Amino acid sequence: MAVASFSAPSAVALESRLTDSYGRVIHDLRVSITDRCNYKCVYCRTGELGAQYPELAIHEYLRLVGLFVSLGITKVRLTGGEPLLRHGLVDLVQKLAAMRTIVGAPLDLALTPNGHLLDSLAAPLKAAGLNRVTVSMDAVDSSVFEQITRIPNSFHAVLGGIRAARDAGLTPLKINCVLLRGFNDDQIEAFAWFARDENVVVRFIEFMPLEEGRLWSPEIVVPLREIVDRINRVLPLRELPPREPSETARRYTFEDGIGEIGIIAPVSQAFCGACSRVRLTSDGKIRTCLFSQMEHDLYGRMQAGAGDEELRSYIVRTVREKEARHHIGEPGFLKPSRSMVHIGG
Ligand code: SAM
């Protein structure tokens, strides 16, 4: 199939490059390409594996992503569900790699898998043009890991996937770990060693109220300060400066400068003021915030026959309405109707 082609963005579209009403420039698109997942992580899923929402055809994602790119998106992250389950992924990556930003540069192309199937897919994905992967891994102890994923032998599969990704050059390789008090917070120090031993960037993420069930409470969140203090006691840390204003992680290296860890603290130190993201769900809805109460049916408009210019102006108008911030932990906070696995993390 040929790379999707688009009519050139008009001067109007260029002028209305994706900016919200708070002046934030949106250049980062997360696309869920399936909401199916082969893991049932206890903090994310109720235990069902099935999909809740439809998937689009690969050429439909390409058309929609192309519209966003023509409006100034420079970074595309493919996610899910589990994106490695999606048939046609390598083809999709290859065609995204052929797209150019509005200044003629290749896209920054990333993928967030759980790593279970990465061992055999890392090299083909790299060859197709993928730049980086961020693999989720919530414990470095295999039995703790498998209690979380609820899938036998998952730890060794993911470790093999991580090593294959590193060998394929999908670097810098990031490992995301969601910490939950009483589940895996005993893994913090071991993860610091893991970052150094495996030459990966380990990023701890504070748990957000986006699970299918009802597990979240302020007490279960392990906050940034506690993580830093605990690692400091065994391996003293030095904070690194941010590389860009919209960087979500606070970055640290160790005293000898070898290895890196990051902490993403959307709960205890929200970074909404610097948000540069917009999301497209597997069924083609725009979400302007993880915690949006509203979705915007871009695919529905496309199916109804809207042309590129009409769809672009719909995207511009939608992004302008992006929420100022989330309200986690505040009175009256409302969980969104979709959970993380069905939005695309
Ligand atoms: N299956 C892929 C994976 O495991 O990375 C992609 C989808 S998953 C929903 C994306 C990321 O969101 C994972 O790192 C996962 O741990 C994280 N995540 C899921 N639920 C979360 C929550 N309630 N709070 C914070 N992160 C969460």
GROMACS .gro file of N, CA and C in nm, residues 99-220:
model
  366
   99MET      N    1   0.678   0.969   0.665
   99MET     CA    2   0.612   1.101   0.674
   99MET      C    3   0.714   1.207   0.714
  100ARG      N    4   0.683   1.331   0.682
  100ARG     CA    5   0.770   1.442   0.719
  100ARG      C    6   0.689   1.547   0.794
  101THR      N    7   0.754   1.610   0.891
  101THR     CA    8   0.688   1.716   0.968
  101THR      C    9   0.672   1.839   0.879
  102ILE      N   10   0.608   1.943   0.930
  102ILE     CA   11   0.587   2.061   0.845
  102ILE      C   12   0.717   2.133   0.812
  103VAL      N   13   0.825   2.099   0.883
  103VAL     CA   14   0.954   2.158   0.842
  103VAL      C   15   1.038   2.056   0.766
  104GLY      N   16   0.978   1.944   0.728
  104GLY     CA   17   1.048   1.849   0.641
  104GLY      C   18   1.135   1.747   0.712
  105ALA      N   19   1.123   1.738   0.845
  105ALA     CA   20   1.206   1.642   0.919
  105ALA      C   21   1.128   1.512   0.941
  106PRO      N   22   1.199   1.400   0.963
  106PRO     CA   23   1.129   1.276   0.998
  106PRO      C   24   1.060   1.292   1.133
  107LEU      N   25   0.956   1.213   1.155
  107LEU     CA   26   0.890   1.215   1.286
  107LEU      C   27   0.979   1.150   1.390
  108ASP      N   28   0.962   1.191   1.515
  108ASP     CA   29   1.021   1.118   1.626
  108ASP      C   30   0.920   1.007   1.658
  109LEU      N   31   0.958   0.882   1.631
  109LEU     CA   32   0.862   0.771   1.636
  109LEU      C   33   0.892   0.678   1.753
  110ALA      N   34   0.798   0.666   1.844
  110ALA     CA   35   0.820   0.583   1.962
  110ALA      C   36   0.704   0.486   1.981
  111LEU      N   37   0.727   0.385   2.064
  111LEU     CA   38   0.627   0.281   2.088
  111LEU      C   39   0.631   0.245   2.236
  112THR      N   40   0.514   0.221   2.294
  112THR     CA   41   0.506   0.177   2.434
  112THR      C   42   0.448   0.036   2.440
  113PRO      N   43   0.531  -0.067   2.443
  113PRO     CA   44   0.479  -0.203   2.455
  113PRO      C   45   0.501  -0.256   2.597
  114ASN      N   46   0.435  -0.368   2.630
  114ASN     CA   47   0.470  -0.433   2.757
  114ASN      C   48   0.591  -0.524   2.740
  115GLY      N   49   0.633  -0.545   2.618
  115GLY     CA   50   0.759  -0.615   2.593
  115GLY      C   51   0.746  -0.765   2.576
  116HIS      N   52   0.627  -0.820   2.601
  116HIS     CA   53   0.611  -0.967   2.598
  116HIS      C   54   0.647  -1.025   2.461
  117LEU      N   55   0.616  -0.952   2.354
  117LEU     CA   56   0.642  -1.002   2.219
  117LEU      C   57   0.757  -0.928   2.150
  118LEU      N   58   0.833  -0.854   2.228
  118LEU     CA   59   0.933  -0.765   2.168
  118LEU      C   60   1.058  -0.838   2.119
  119ASP      N   61   1.086  -0.952   2.178
  119ASP     CA   62   1.205  -1.028   2.143
  119ASP      C   63   1.215  -1.046   1.991
  120SER      N   64   1.105  -1.090   1.929
  120SER     CA   65   1.111  -1.115   1.784
  120SER      C   66   1.075  -0.991   1.702
  121LEU      N   67   1.016  -0.888   1.765
  121LEU     CA   68   0.970  -0.773   1.687
  121LEU      C   69   1.066  -0.653   1.691
  122ALA      N   70   1.159  -0.655   1.787
  122ALA     CA   71   1.246  -0.537   1.802
  122ALA      C   72   1.323  -0.506   1.674
  123ALA      N   73   1.388  -0.605   1.617
  123ALA     CA   74   1.472  -0.580   1.498
  123ALA      C   75   1.386  -0.537   1.378
  124PRO      N   76   1.276  -0.606   1.346
  124PRO     CA   77   1.193  -0.558   1.234
  124PRO      C   78   1.137  -0.418   1.256
  125LEU      N   79   1.103  -0.384   1.380
  125LEU     CA   80   1.050  -0.249   1.406
  125LEU      C   81   1.159  -0.144   1.386
  126LYS      N   82   1.279  -0.175   1.431
  126LYS     CA   83   1.390  -0.082   1.411
  126LYS      C   84   1.417  -0.064   1.260
  127ALA      N   85   1.415  -0.176   1.189
  127ALA     CA   86   1.442  -0.169   1.044
  127ALA      C   87   1.332  -0.089   0.972
  128ALA      N   88   1.210  -0.093   1.028
  128ALA     CA   89   1.099  -0.019   0.967
  128ALA      C   90   1.108   0.130   0.993
  129GLY      N   91   1.193   0.170   1.090
  129GLY     CA   92   1.210   0.313   1.113
  129GLY      C   93   1.170   0.361   1.252
  130LEU      N   94   1.137   0.267   1.342
  130LEU     CA   95   1.104   0.308   1.479
  130LEU      C   96   1.230   0.362   1.546
  131ASN      N   97   1.216   0.471   1.622
  131ASN     CA   98   1.332   0.528   1.691
  131ASN      C   99   1.353   0.468   1.830
  132ARG      N  100   1.245   0.461   1.908
  132ARG     CA  101   1.261   0.425   2.048
  132ARG      C  102   1.144   0.342   2.099
  133VAL      N  103   1.168   0.265   2.205
  133VAL     CA  104   1.057   0.202   2.277
  133VAL      C  105   1.067   0.236   2.425
  134THR      N  106   0.952   0.241   2.489
  134THR     CA  107   0.946   0.251   2.635
  134THR      C  108   0.872   0.127   2.681
  135VAL      N  109   0.943   0.038   2.749
  135VAL     CA  110   0.882  -0.090   2.789
  135VAL      C  111   0.832  -0.078   2.933
  136SER      N  112   0.713  -0.130   2.958
  136SER     CA  113   0.660  -0.128   3.094
  136SER      C  114   0.711  -0.249   3.170
  137MET      N  115   0.753  -0.227   3.292
  137MET     CA  116   0.804  -0.337   3.374
  137MET      C  117   0.787  -0.294   3.520
  138ASP      N  118   0.703  -0.365   3.593
  138ASP     CA  119   0.667  -0.313   3.724
  138ASP      C  120   0.737  -0.382   3.841
  139ALA      N  121   0.826  -0.477   3.810
  139ALA     CA  122   0.907  -0.539   3.916
  139ALA      C  123   1.029  -0.603   3.852
  140VAL      N  124   1.138  -0.612   3.928
  140VAL     CA  125   1.256  -0.682   3.877
  140VAL      C  126   1.268  -0.821   3.941
  141ASP      N  127   1.175  -0.850   4.030
  141ASP     CA  128   1.167  -0.983   4.087
  141ASP      C  129   1.060  -1.059   4.007
  142SER      N  130   1.098  -1.176   3.951
  142SER     CA  131   1.007  -1.241   3.857
  142SER      C  132   0.873  -1.280   3.921
  143SER      N  133   0.875  -1.322   4.048
  143SER     CA  134   0.746  -1.365   4.104
  143SER      C  135   0.656  -1.244   4.134
  144VAL      N  136   0.716  -1.135   4.180
  144VAL     CA  137   0.635  -1.013   4.202
  144VAL      C  138   0.578  -0.967   4.067
  145PHE      N  139   0.664  -0.970   3.964
  145PHE     CA  140   0.621  -0.927   3.830
  145PHE      C  141   0.500  -1.009   3.783
  146GLU      N  142   0.511  -1.142   3.802
  146GLU     CA  143   0.401  -1.227   3.751
  146GLU      C  144   0.275  -1.218   3.836
  147GLN      N  145   0.292  -1.180   3.963
  147GLN     CA  146   0.170  -1.153   4.043
  147GLN      C  147   0.100  -1.029   3.990
  148ILE      N  148   0.176  -0.935   3.938
  148ILE     CA  149   0.116  -0.812   3.886
  148ILE      C  150   0.052  -0.836   3.749
  149THR      N  151   0.128  -0.901   3.657
  149THR     CA  152   0.074  -0.918   3.520
  149THR      C  153  -0.033  -1.027   3.513
  150ARG      N  154  -0.027  -1.122   3.607
  150ARG     CA  155  -0.115  -1.239   3.611
  150ARG      C  156  -0.096  -1.328   3.487
  151ILE      N  157   0.027  -1.326   3.431
  151ILE     CA  158   0.058  -1.410   3.316
  151ILE      C  159   0.188  -1.486   3.346
  152PRO      N  160   0.184  -1.621   3.342
  152PRO     CA  161   0.304  -1.699   3.371
  152PRO      C  162   0.418  -1.670   3.274
  153ASN      N  163   0.540  -1.677   3.324
  153ASN     CA  164   0.663  -1.657   3.243
  153ASN      C  165   0.674  -1.519   3.181
  154SER      N  166   0.595  -1.425   3.229
  154SER     CA  167   0.598  -1.293   3.166
  154SER      C  168   0.730  -1.221   3.194
  155PHE      N  169   0.788  -1.243   3.312
  155PHE     CA  170   0.911  -1.169   3.344
  155PHE      C  171   1.022  -1.200   3.244
  156HIS      N  172   1.044  -1.329   3.218
  156HIS     CA  173   1.156  -1.364   3.128
  156HIS      C  174   1.128  -1.321   2.985
  157ALA      N  175   1.002  -1.323   2.946
  157ALA     CA  176   0.967  -1.275   2.811
  157ALA      C  177   1.000  -1.126   2.798
  158VAL      N  178   0.964  -1.049   2.900
  158VAL     CA  179   0.986  -0.903   2.893
  158VAL      C  180   1.136  -0.871   2.901
  159LEU      N  181   1.207  -0.943   2.988
  159LEU     CA  182   1.351  -0.919   2.997
  159LEU      C  183   1.418  -0.949   2.863
  160GLY      N  184   1.376  -1.056   2.799
  160GLY     CA  185   1.429  -1.090   2.665
  160GLY      C  186   1.394  -0.980   2.565
  161GLY      N  187   1.274  -0.926   2.576
  161GLY     CA  188   1.231  -0.818   2.486
  161GLY      C  189   1.313  -0.692   2.507
  162ILE      N  190   1.341  -0.660   2.633
  162ILE     CA  191   1.421  -0.541   2.665
  162ILE      C  192   1.561  -0.555   2.605
  163ARG      N  193   1.618  -0.671   2.623
  163ARG     CA  194   1.756  -0.691   2.572
  163ARG      C  195   1.757  -0.690   2.420
  164ALA      N  196   1.653  -0.745   2.358
  164ALA     CA  197   1.646  -0.744   2.211
  164ALA      C  198   1.632  -0.601   2.160
  165ALA      N  199   1.553  -0.520   2.230
  165ALA     CA  200   1.533  -0.380   2.189
  165ALA      C  201   1.665  -0.304   2.199
  166ARG      N  202   1.736  -0.328   2.308
  166ARG     CA  203   1.865  -0.260   2.326
  166ARG      C  204   1.963  -0.303   2.217
  167ASP      N  205   1.966  -0.434   2.189
  167ASP     CA  206   2.058  -0.484   2.086
  167ASP      C  207   2.021  -0.432   1.947
  168ALA      N  208   1.890  -0.407   1.926
  168ALA     CA  209   1.845  -0.358   1.794
  168ALA      C  210   1.872  -0.209   1.778
  169GLY      N  211   1.910  -0.143   1.888
  169GLY     CA  212   1.939   0.001   1.879
  169GLY      C  213   1.817   0.089   1.901
  170LEU      N  214   1.714   0.035   1.965
  170LEU     CA  215   1.595   0.116   1.998
  170LEU      C  216   1.625   0.191   2.128
  171THR      N  217   1.714   0.285   2.118
  171THR     CA  218   1.767   0.350   2.238
  171THR      C  219   1.755   0.503   2.227
  172PRO      N  220   1.761   0.578   2.338
  172PRO     CA  221   1.775   0.529   2.475
  172PRO      C  222   1.652   0.449   2.516
  173LEU      N  223   1.678   0.336   2.577
  173LEU     CA  224   1.570   0.245   2.614
  173LEU      C  225   1.515   0.283   2.751
  174LYS      N  226   1.385   0.312   2.754
  174LYS     CA  227   1.323   0.351   2.881
  174LYS      C  228   1.236   0.238   2.933
  175ILE      N  229   1.238   0.221   3.064
  175ILE     CA  230   1.153   0.121   3.131
  175ILE      C  231   1.060   0.199   3.223
  176ASN      N  232   0.930   0.182   3.204
  176ASN     CA  233   0.832   0.250   3.290
  176ASN      C  234   0.783   0.157   3.400
  177CYS      N  235   0.787   0.205   3.522
  177CYS     CA  236   0.740   0.124   3.636
  177CYS      C  237   0.637   0.204   3.715
  178VAL      N  238   0.517   0.151   3.724
  178VAL     CA  239   0.414   0.215   3.805
  178VAL      C  240   0.425   0.158   3.947
  179LEU      N  241   0.443   0.245   4.043
  179LEU     CA  242   0.461   0.198   4.181
  179LEU      C  243   0.331   0.205   4.259
  180LEU      N  244   0.303   0.097   4.331
  180LEU     CA  245   0.185   0.095   4.418
  180LEU      C  246   0.227   0.047   4.555
  181ARG      N  247   0.191   0.124   4.655
  181ARG     CA  248   0.230   0.087   4.791
  181ARG      C  249   0.167  -0.048   4.826
  182GLY      N  250   0.253  -0.137   4.876
  182GLY     CA  251   0.204  -0.268   4.917
  182GLY      C  252   0.205  -0.371   4.805
  183PHE      N  253   0.226  -0.328   4.681
  183PHE     CA  254   0.234  -0.423   4.569
  183PHE      C  255   0.380  -0.440   4.526
  184ASN      N  256   0.443  -0.329   4.490
  184ASN     CA  257   0.578  -0.338   4.433
  184ASN      C  258   0.671  -0.227   4.480
  185ASP      N  259   0.633  -0.157   4.588
  185ASP     CA  260   0.724  -0.049   4.633
  185ASP      C  261   0.852  -0.104   4.695
  186ASP      N  262   0.855  -0.235   4.721
  186ASP     CA  263   0.980  -0.295   4.771
  186ASP      C  264   1.083  -0.314   4.658
  187GLN      N  265   1.047  -0.277   4.536
  187GLN     CA  266   1.135  -0.298   4.420
  187GLN      C  267   1.219  -0.174   4.387
  188ILE      N  268   1.194  -0.064   4.458
  188ILE     CA  269   1.253   0.064   4.416
  188ILE      C  270   1.406   0.057   4.407
  189GLU      N  271   1.470   0.011   4.514
  189GLU     CA  272   1.617   0.012   4.517
  189GLU      C  273   1.671  -0.085   4.411
  190ALA      N  274   1.606  -0.201   4.395
  190ALA     CA  275   1.654  -0.300   4.296
  190ALA      C  276   1.643  -0.244   4.155
  191PHE      N  277   1.543  -0.160   4.131
  191PHE     CA  278   1.530  -0.097   3.999
  191PHE      C  279   1.645   0.000   3.972
  192ALA      N  280   1.695   0.064   4.077
  192ALA     CA  281   1.809   0.155   4.058
  192ALA      C  282   1.930   0.075   4.010
  193TRP      N  283   1.952  -0.041   4.069
  193TRP     CA  284   2.063  -0.128   4.024
  193TRP      C  285   2.036  -0.179   3.883
  194PHE      N  286   1.911  -0.213   3.857
  194PHE     CA  287   1.872  -0.265   3.724
  194PHE      C  288   1.906  -0.161   3.615
  195ALA      N  289   1.878  -0.034   3.643
  195ALA     CA  290   1.905   0.073   3.545
  195ALA      C  291   2.053   0.072   3.507
  196ARG      N  292   2.138   0.053   3.608
  196ARG     CA  293   2.282   0.056   3.582
  196ARG      C  294   2.327  -0.074   3.514
  197ASP      N  295   2.280  -0.187   3.566
  197ASP     CA  296   2.326  -0.316   3.513
  197ASP      C  297   2.282  -0.337   3.369
  198GLU      N  298   2.159  -0.294   3.336
  198GLU     CA  299   2.105  -0.321   3.202
  198GLU      C  300   2.121  -0.202   3.108
  199ASN      N  301   2.180  -0.095   3.158
  199ASN     CA  302   2.201   0.026   3.076
  199ASN      C  303   2.069   0.076   3.016
  200VAL      N  304   1.970   0.093   3.103
  200VAL     CA  305   1.839   0.144   3.061
  200VAL      C  306   1.801   0.261   3.153
  201VAL      N  307   1.708   0.343   3.106
  201VAL     CA  308   1.657   0.453   3.189
  201VAL      C  309   1.530   0.401   3.257
  202VAL      N  310   1.533   0.389   3.388
  202VAL     CA  311   1.413   0.342   3.459
  202VAL      C  312   1.333   0.464   3.504
  203ARG      N  313   1.204   0.466   3.468
  203ARG     CA  314   1.120   0.580   3.507
  203ARG      C  315   1.004   0.530   3.593
  204PHE      N  316   0.999   0.583   3.713
  204PHE     CA  317   0.889   0.547   3.803
  204PHE      C  318   0.772   0.642   3.776
  205ILE      N  319   0.653   0.584   3.768
  205ILE     CA  320   0.535   0.667   3.741
  205ILE      C  321   0.439   0.659   3.859
  206GLU      N  322   0.395   0.773   3.906
  206GLU     CA  323   0.294   0.770   4.012
  206GLU      C  324   0.163   0.715   3.956
  207PHE      N  325   0.100   0.632   4.034
  207PHE     CA  326  -0.026   0.567   3.996
  207PHE      C  327  -0.139   0.671   3.989
  208MET      N  328  -0.210   0.671   3.876
  208MET     CA  329  -0.321   0.767   3.858
  208MET      C  330  -0.456   0.693   3.862
  209PRO      N  331  -0.562   0.763   3.895
  209PRO     CA  332  -0.695   0.697   3.901
  209PRO      C  333  -0.750   0.670   3.761
  210LEU      N  334  -0.691   0.573   3.693
  210LEU     CA  335  -0.731   0.541   3.555
  210LEU      C  336  -0.748   0.390   3.537
  211GLU      N  337  -0.765   0.319   3.647
  211GLU     CA  338  -0.779   0.174   3.640
  211GLU      C  339  -0.922   0.135   3.606
  212GLU      N  340  -0.940   0.010   3.557
  212GLU     CA  341  -1.076  -0.036   3.525
  212GLU      C  342  -1.160  -0.049   3.653
  213GLY      N  343  -1.096  -0.101   3.759
  213GLY     CA  344  -1.170  -0.121   3.885
  213GLY      C  345  -1.159   0.002   3.974
  214ARG      N  346  -1.159  -0.021   4.104
  214ARG     CA  347  -1.149   0.091   4.199
  214ARG      C  348  -1.042   0.059   4.302
  215LEU      N  349  -0.918   0.088   4.266
  215LEU     CA  350  -0.805   0.056   4.353
  215LEU      C  351  -0.740   0.183   4.404
  216TRP      N  352  -0.750   0.291   4.323
  216TRP     CA  353  -0.675   0.412   4.352
  216TRP      C  354  -0.718   0.477   4.483
  217SER      N  355  -0.620   0.520   4.559
  217SER     CA  356  -0.645   0.608   4.674
  217SER      C  357  -0.517   0.689   4.689
  218PRO      N  358  -0.523   0.805   4.753
  218PRO     CA  359  -0.401   0.885   4.768
  218PRO      C  360  -0.292   0.805   4.840
  219GLU      N  361  -0.333   0.714   4.930
  219GLU     CA  362  -0.234   0.642   5.011
  219GLU      C  363  -0.156   0.539   4.930
  220ILE      N  364  -0.213   0.490   4.821
  220ILE     CA  365  -0.146   0.385   4.743
  220ILE      C  366  -0.040   0.444   4.649
   0.00000   0.00000   0.00000
